[in-house]
Coordinates of C-alpha atoms and ligand atoms in Angstrom, one line a residue:
M1 CA 72.6 108.8 137.0
D2 CA 73.8 110.1 133.5
T3 CA 75.2 108.0 130.4
Y4 CA 78.5 108.2 130.9
D5 CA 78.3 107.5 135.1
L6 CA 76.2 104.8 134.6
I7 CA 78.3 102.8 132.2
M8 CA 81.6 103.4 134.1
R9 CA 80.1 102.6 137.7
N10 CA 81.8 99.8 139.1
A11 CA 84.6 99.7 136.6
E12 CA 88.3 99.3 137.6
E13 CA 89.2 100.4 134.3
V14 CA 88.2 101.3 130.9
V15 CA 90.8 101.6 128.0
T16 CA 89.9 104.4 126.6
D17 CA 87.8 106.8 128.5
E18 CA 88.0 108.9 125.3
E19 CA 86.5 106.2 123.5
V20 CA 84.0 105.2 126.3
R21 CA 82.9 109.2 126.3
E22 CA 81.7 108.9 122.6
L23 CA 79.8 105.8 123.5
A24 CA 78.2 107.3 126.2
D25 CA 77.5 110.5 123.9
D26 CA 75.4 108.1 121.7
P27 CA 74.7 105.1 123.0
A28 CA 71.9 103.9 120.8
G29 CA 72.2 100.5 119.3
K30 CA 75.8 100.0 119.9
R31 CA 76.6 96.2 120.8
A32 CA 78.3 95.9 123.8
Y33 CA 79.5 91.6 125.0
V34 CA 80.9 89.3 127.8
G35 CA 82.2 86.1 126.7
Y36 CA 82.0 83.3 129.2
E37 CA 83.4 79.4 129.0
P38 CA 80.2 77.9 129.8
S39 CA 79.8 76.7 133.3
G40 CA 76.7 75.0 135.1
V41 CA 76.3 77.1 137.9
L42 CA 76.7 81.0 138.1
H43 CA 78.8 82.5 141.1
L44 CA 79.7 86.0 142.1
G45 CA 82.3 86.5 139.4
H46 CA 80.1 85.7 136.5
L47 CA 77.3 88.4 138.3
L48 CA 79.7 91.0 138.6
T49 CA 80.1 91.5 134.6
A50 CA 76.4 91.1 134.1
N51 CA 75.8 93.5 136.7
K52 CA 77.7 95.6 133.8
L53 CA 75.2 94.3 131.2
I54 CA 71.9 94.8 133.4
D55 CA 74.0 98.8 133.7
L56 CA 74.6 99.2 129.9
Q57 CA 71.4 97.4 129.1
E58 CA 69.8 100.6 131.2
A59 CA 72.2 102.9 129.1
G60 CA 70.1 102.1 126.2
M61 CA 72.9 99.7 124.4
E62 CA 72.5 95.8 122.8
V63 CA 74.0 93.3 124.7
V64 CA 75.0 89.5 123.5
V65 CA 76.3 87.3 125.3
L66 CA 78.8 85.0 124.2
L67 CA 78.7 81.4 125.3
A68 CA 82.4 80.4 124.8
D69 CA 81.7 77.1 123.3
V70 CA 84.6 76.5 121.4
H71 CA 86.7 78.3 124.0
A72 CA 85.8 76.5 126.6
Y73 CA 86.7 73.5 124.7
L74 CA 90.9 74.7 123.7
N75 CA 90.5 75.6 127.6
G76 CA 89.9 71.7 128.6
K77 CA 86.4 71.9 130.1
G78 CA 85.0 68.8 128.5
T79 CA 83.2 67.4 125.5
F80 CA 80.9 69.7 123.1
E81 CA 78.1 67.9 124.0
E82 CA 78.7 68.5 128.0
I83 CA 79.7 72.3 127.1
R84 CA 76.5 72.7 125.1
D85 CA 74.5 71.1 128.3
T86 CA 76.6 73.3 130.4
A87 CA 75.3 76.7 127.9
E88 CA 72.0 76.3 128.1
Q89 CA 72.0 76.0 131.9
M90 CA 73.8 78.6 132.2
K91 CA 71.7 81.2 129.6
A92 CA 68.5 80.1 131.7
Q93 CA 70.2 81.2 135.0
F94 CA 71.0 84.8 133.9
V95 CA 67.9 85.9 132.3
A96 CA 66.5 84.8 135.9
Y97 CA 69.5 86.8 137.5
G98 CA 68.0 89.7 135.0
L99 CA 69.5 89.7 132.3
D100 CA 66.6 91.3 129.9
E101 CA 65.9 88.1 127.6
D102 CA 64.2 90.6 124.8
N103 CA 67.2 92.7 124.7
T104 CA 70.3 90.3 124.8
E105 CA 71.5 88.0 121.9
F106 CA 72.7 84.8 123.3
V107 CA 75.3 83.7 120.8
Y108 CA 77.3 80.3 121.0
G109 CA 81.0 80.5 119.6
S110 CA 80.4 77.4 117.5
E111 CA 77.8 79.5 115.3
F112 CA 80.8 82.0 113.9
Q113 CA 84.0 80.7 115.1
L114 CA 84.0 77.5 112.9
D115 CA 83.4 79.6 109.2
E116 CA 86.1 79.6 106.9
E117 CA 86.1 83.7 106.9
Y118 CA 86.9 83.6 110.4
T119 CA 89.8 80.0 110.1
L120 CA 91.2 82.4 107.6
D121 CA 91.3 85.2 109.8
L122 CA 92.9 83.0 112.8
H123 CA 95.3 81.8 110.8
E124 CA 96.6 85.8 110.0
L125 CA 96.5 86.5 113.6
E126 CA 98.8 83.4 114.2
L127 CA 101.2 84.5 111.6
S128 CA 101.3 87.9 112.7
T129 CA 101.2 86.9 116.9
T130 CA 104.5 85.6 118.8
L131 CA 104.0 82.7 121.3
N132 CA 105.0 84.8 123.5
R133 CA 102.7 87.5 123.2
A134 CA 99.5 85.1 123.4
Q135 CA 101.0 82.7 126.7
R136 CA 100.7 86.2 128.1
A137 CA 97.1 87.8 127.3
M138 CA 96.2 84.0 128.1
A139 CA 98.2 83.8 131.5
E140 CA 95.3 84.8 133.8
I141 CA 92.5 82.6 132.1
Q142 CA 94.8 79.4 131.9
G143 CA 94.0 77.3 135.1
G144 CA 98.0 76.6 135.4
E145 CA 98.1 73.3 133.5
T146 CA 100.9 73.3 130.9
A147 CA 100.1 75.1 128.1
K148 CA 99.0 73.3 124.9
V149 CA 98.9 74.7 121.4
S150 CA 95.1 75.2 122.2
H151 CA 95.7 77.9 124.4
V152 CA 97.9 80.4 122.3
V153 CA 94.6 79.8 120.2
Y154 CA 92.6 80.6 122.5
P155 CA 93.1 84.2 122.9
L156 CA 93.6 85.3 118.9
M157 CA 89.9 83.9 118.8
Q158 CA 88.9 86.3 121.4
C159 CA 90.3 89.3 119.8
L160 CA 88.5 87.9 116.6
D161 CA 84.9 87.6 118.0
I162 CA 84.7 91.6 118.7
E163 CA 85.0 91.8 115.4
Y164 CA 83.0 89.1 114.2
L165 CA 80.3 89.9 116.9
D166 CA 80.1 93.4 115.3
L167 CA 80.5 95.5 118.8
D168 CA 81.2 99.1 120.5
L169 CA 82.5 97.5 123.8
A170 CA 84.3 94.8 125.4
V171 CA 83.4 93.7 128.4
G172 CA 85.4 91.8 131.2
G173 CA 86.8 90.7 134.4
L174 CA 90.3 92.7 134.8
D175 CA 91.9 88.9 134.2
Q176 CA 90.5 89.4 130.5
R177 CA 92.8 92.4 129.9
K178 CA 95.6 91.2 128.3
V179 CA 93.2 89.8 125.7
H180 CA 91.8 92.9 124.7
M181 CA 95.1 94.6 124.6
L182 CA 96.3 92.4 122.3
A183 CA 93.0 93.3 119.4
R184 CA 93.6 96.4 120.3
E185 CA 97.2 96.0 118.6
E186 CA 95.8 93.3 116.3
L187 CA 92.6 94.0 114.7
P188 CA 94.2 96.8 112.7
E189 CA 96.7 94.5 111.2
L190 CA 93.5 92.6 109.7
G191 CA 92.1 96.3 108.5
Y192 CA 89.2 96.2 111.4
D193 CA 88.8 99.0 113.9
V194 CA 89.8 99.3 117.4
R195 CA 87.6 98.6 120.0
P196 CA 86.8 100.0 123.8
A197 CA 87.4 98.0 126.6
L198 CA 86.0 98.0 130.0
H199 CA 87.0 95.8 132.6
T200 CA 85.2 95.4 136.3
P201 CA 87.4 94.4 139.1
I202 CA 88.4 90.9 140.9
V203 CA 86.4 90.1 144.2
A204 CA 88.9 89.5 147.3
D205 CA 88.8 86.0 148.8
L206 CA 85.7 86.0 151.2
T207 CA 87.8 85.2 154.3
S208 CA 90.4 86.2 154.1
G209 CA 90.3 89.5 151.5
E210 CA 93.4 88.7 149.6
G211 CA 93.6 87.7 145.9
K212 CA 90.7 86.9 144.1
M213 CA 87.3 85.1 144.8
S214 CA 87.4 82.1 142.3
S215 CA 85.2 79.4 141.7
S216 CA 88.2 76.4 142.2
E217 CA 89.9 77.6 145.4
G218 CA 88.2 79.7 148.6
V219 CA 85.3 80.2 149.4
T220 CA 83.0 81.1 146.4
I221 CA 78.8 82.1 146.6
S222 CA 77.0 80.9 144.0
M223 CA 72.9 79.9 142.6
E224 CA 73.4 76.8 144.1
D225 CA 73.8 78.3 147.8
S226 CA 70.9 78.1 149.6
T227 CA 69.7 80.7 152.2
D228 CA 71.6 78.9 155.1
D229 CA 74.9 78.2 152.7
L230 CA 74.9 82.5 152.4
E231 CA 74.4 83.1 155.9
E232 CA 77.4 80.9 157.6
K233 CA 79.7 81.8 155.0
V234 CA 78.8 85.6 154.8
N235 CA 79.3 85.5 158.6
S236 CA 82.6 83.5 158.0
A237 CA 83.8 86.4 155.6
F238 CA 86.9 88.9 157.2
C239 CA 85.0 92.0 157.6
P240 CA 87.4 94.5 158.9
P241 CA 85.9 97.7 159.8
T242 CA 88.1 100.1 157.2
R243 CA 88.2 99.0 154.0
D244 CA 92.3 98.7 153.3
P245 CA 93.7 99.2 156.6
E246 CA 97.2 98.0 155.8
G247 CA 97.3 98.7 151.6
D248 CA 96.7 95.3 150.8
L249 CA 94.2 93.5 151.9
E250 CA 90.6 94.3 151.0
N251 CA 87.1 94.2 152.6
P252 CA 85.1 91.8 150.9
V253 CA 82.0 92.1 152.5
L254 CA 82.1 95.6 151.5
E255 CA 83.0 94.4 147.8
L256 CA 79.9 92.6 147.7
F257 CA 77.9 95.7 149.0
E258 CA 79.4 97.6 146.5
Y259 CA 79.0 95.6 143.3
H260 CA 76.5 93.5 143.9
V261 CA 74.1 94.8 146.3
F262 CA 73.5 98.9 145.8
P263 CA 73.5 98.8 141.9
R264 CA 70.6 96.6 142.2
F265 CA 68.7 97.5 145.1
E266 CA 67.6 101.0 145.4
E267 CA 67.7 101.1 148.7
V268 CA 69.1 98.9 151.4
V269 CA 67.5 98.1 154.8
V270 CA 70.1 97.1 157.9
E271 CA 67.5 95.7 160.6
R272 CA 68.5 96.4 164.4
P273 CA 66.3 96.2 167.6
D274 CA 65.3 99.9 168.4
K275 CA 67.9 99.0 171.5
Y276 CA 70.4 98.8 169.4
G277 CA 69.8 101.8 167.3
G278 CA 67.4 100.9 165.2
D279 CA 67.0 100.5 161.7
L280 CA 69.5 102.1 159.5
T281 CA 68.4 102.5 155.7
Y282 CA 71.3 103.8 152.9
E283 CA 70.7 104.9 149.5
A284 CA 74.6 105.1 148.6
Y285 CA 77.6 102.1 149.4
E286 CA 79.5 105.3 150.3
D287 CA 77.3 105.9 153.1
L288 CA 77.4 102.6 154.5
A289 CA 81.3 101.9 154.2
A290 CA 81.7 105.6 156.5
D291 CA 79.2 103.8 159.3
L292 CA 81.4 100.8 159.1
E293 CA 84.4 102.3 159.4
S294 CA 82.7 104.9 162.1
G295 CA 81.6 101.9 164.1
E296 CA 78.0 103.4 163.9
L297 CA 77.6 100.0 161.9
H298 CA 78.5 96.9 163.2
P299 CA 80.1 94.2 161.2
A300 CA 77.9 91.3 162.6
D301 CA 74.8 93.4 161.4
A302 CA 76.6 94.2 158.0
K303 CA 77.0 90.7 157.4
G304 CA 73.6 89.5 158.8
T305 CA 72.0 92.1 155.9
L306 CA 74.3 91.5 152.9
A307 CA 73.7 87.7 153.2
T308 CA 69.5 88.8 153.1
Y309 CA 70.6 90.8 149.8
L310 CA 72.4 88.8 148.2
D311 CA 70.1 85.5 149.0
E312 CA 67.2 87.7 146.9
L313 CA 69.5 88.5 144.2
I314 CA 70.5 84.5 143.9
A315 CA 67.0 83.4 144.5
P316 CA 65.6 83.0 141.0
G317 CA 68.8 81.6 139.4
R318 CA 68.1 79.6 142.5
E319 CA 64.9 78.3 141.2
K320 CA 65.7 77.9 137.3
L321 CA 68.9 75.7 138.7
L322 CA 66.4 73.3 141.0
E323 CA 63.9 73.5 137.7
I324 CA 66.6 72.4 135.0
R325 CA 67.7 69.9 137.6
D326 CA 64.4 67.9 137.4
Ligands
IYR401 N1 88.2 84.2 128.5 C1 86.7 84.3 128.8 C2 85.8 84.0 127.6 C3 85.8 84.2 127.0 C4 85.5 85.8 126.7 C5 85.2 86.7 125.6 I1 85.1 88.4 125.5 C6 85.3 85.6 124.3 O1 85.7 86.6 122.9 C7 85.6 84.5 124.1 C8 85.9 83.8 125.6 C9 86.9 83.7 129.8 O2 88.0 83.4 131.0 O3 85.8 83.1 130.7

């Protein structure tokens, strides 16, 4: 796969395509990042952006993971001590999952976000950004409770991170898009460069195919799940034979194959007894999706296979988690 295609694989959108093409022409030494509010157990939402970071490492870029402790604090996720403990667990799981430790820089937000220069820049942004704009940027990130002043400081700091970590590309789920658009507008006001952003899709809820799979509601797959948990969750997933039967429902089983399994495995083997046609081997997601649609691949076989591959994917992180908790 060429560098541009690797960078773009499974991206929902990039802003702008032209800027990303420029990066793809000369990726060596270029820096990309994702920031995460520390959470003790990684779930598939985290792994979607982690897969993208692994793609970017493969494309020759340097990868920074921001353990956003100050952001988590501003978003009401606990005391600094609690958040730091959680962040260490998170880091260990990312490495176990496959982020190349020698090529990944893990940075705590508090390492640079409390410096004087950063703080003064933050105040300048506070002065130039309307409350309304900052709240809109935060709407998809904040968890619904009454907005506090901290919730409008949060997106402004996220904008500054792009400059202070000296990045060439900001990566995040689609829910981060408004913050990245704010950054593109506001950073030049402070005399800093505009950087491109890449957004990964939001995976639909597993049982309904609607909305998004999140850690707070509905069924989520995480590194905590045992082999049996995975089987049970995947078996109860919504899996219509077509990807988009009426235009507004997704097939979460296909999404998980596309975004999680195919990027990490060379081929996917569906094991079937000979009397049901024998094993099927797929090298590309599109072929598997086409077989599900045509009826060649039964949803039950697709689900069983998905559970097996997801199990293999999360096994190292699950072991790490058990080790940490011992
Ligand atoms: N807003 C993210 C966390 C975060 C991301 C980046 I990129 C930052 O620079 C800082 C924080 C979330 O919703 O988890």
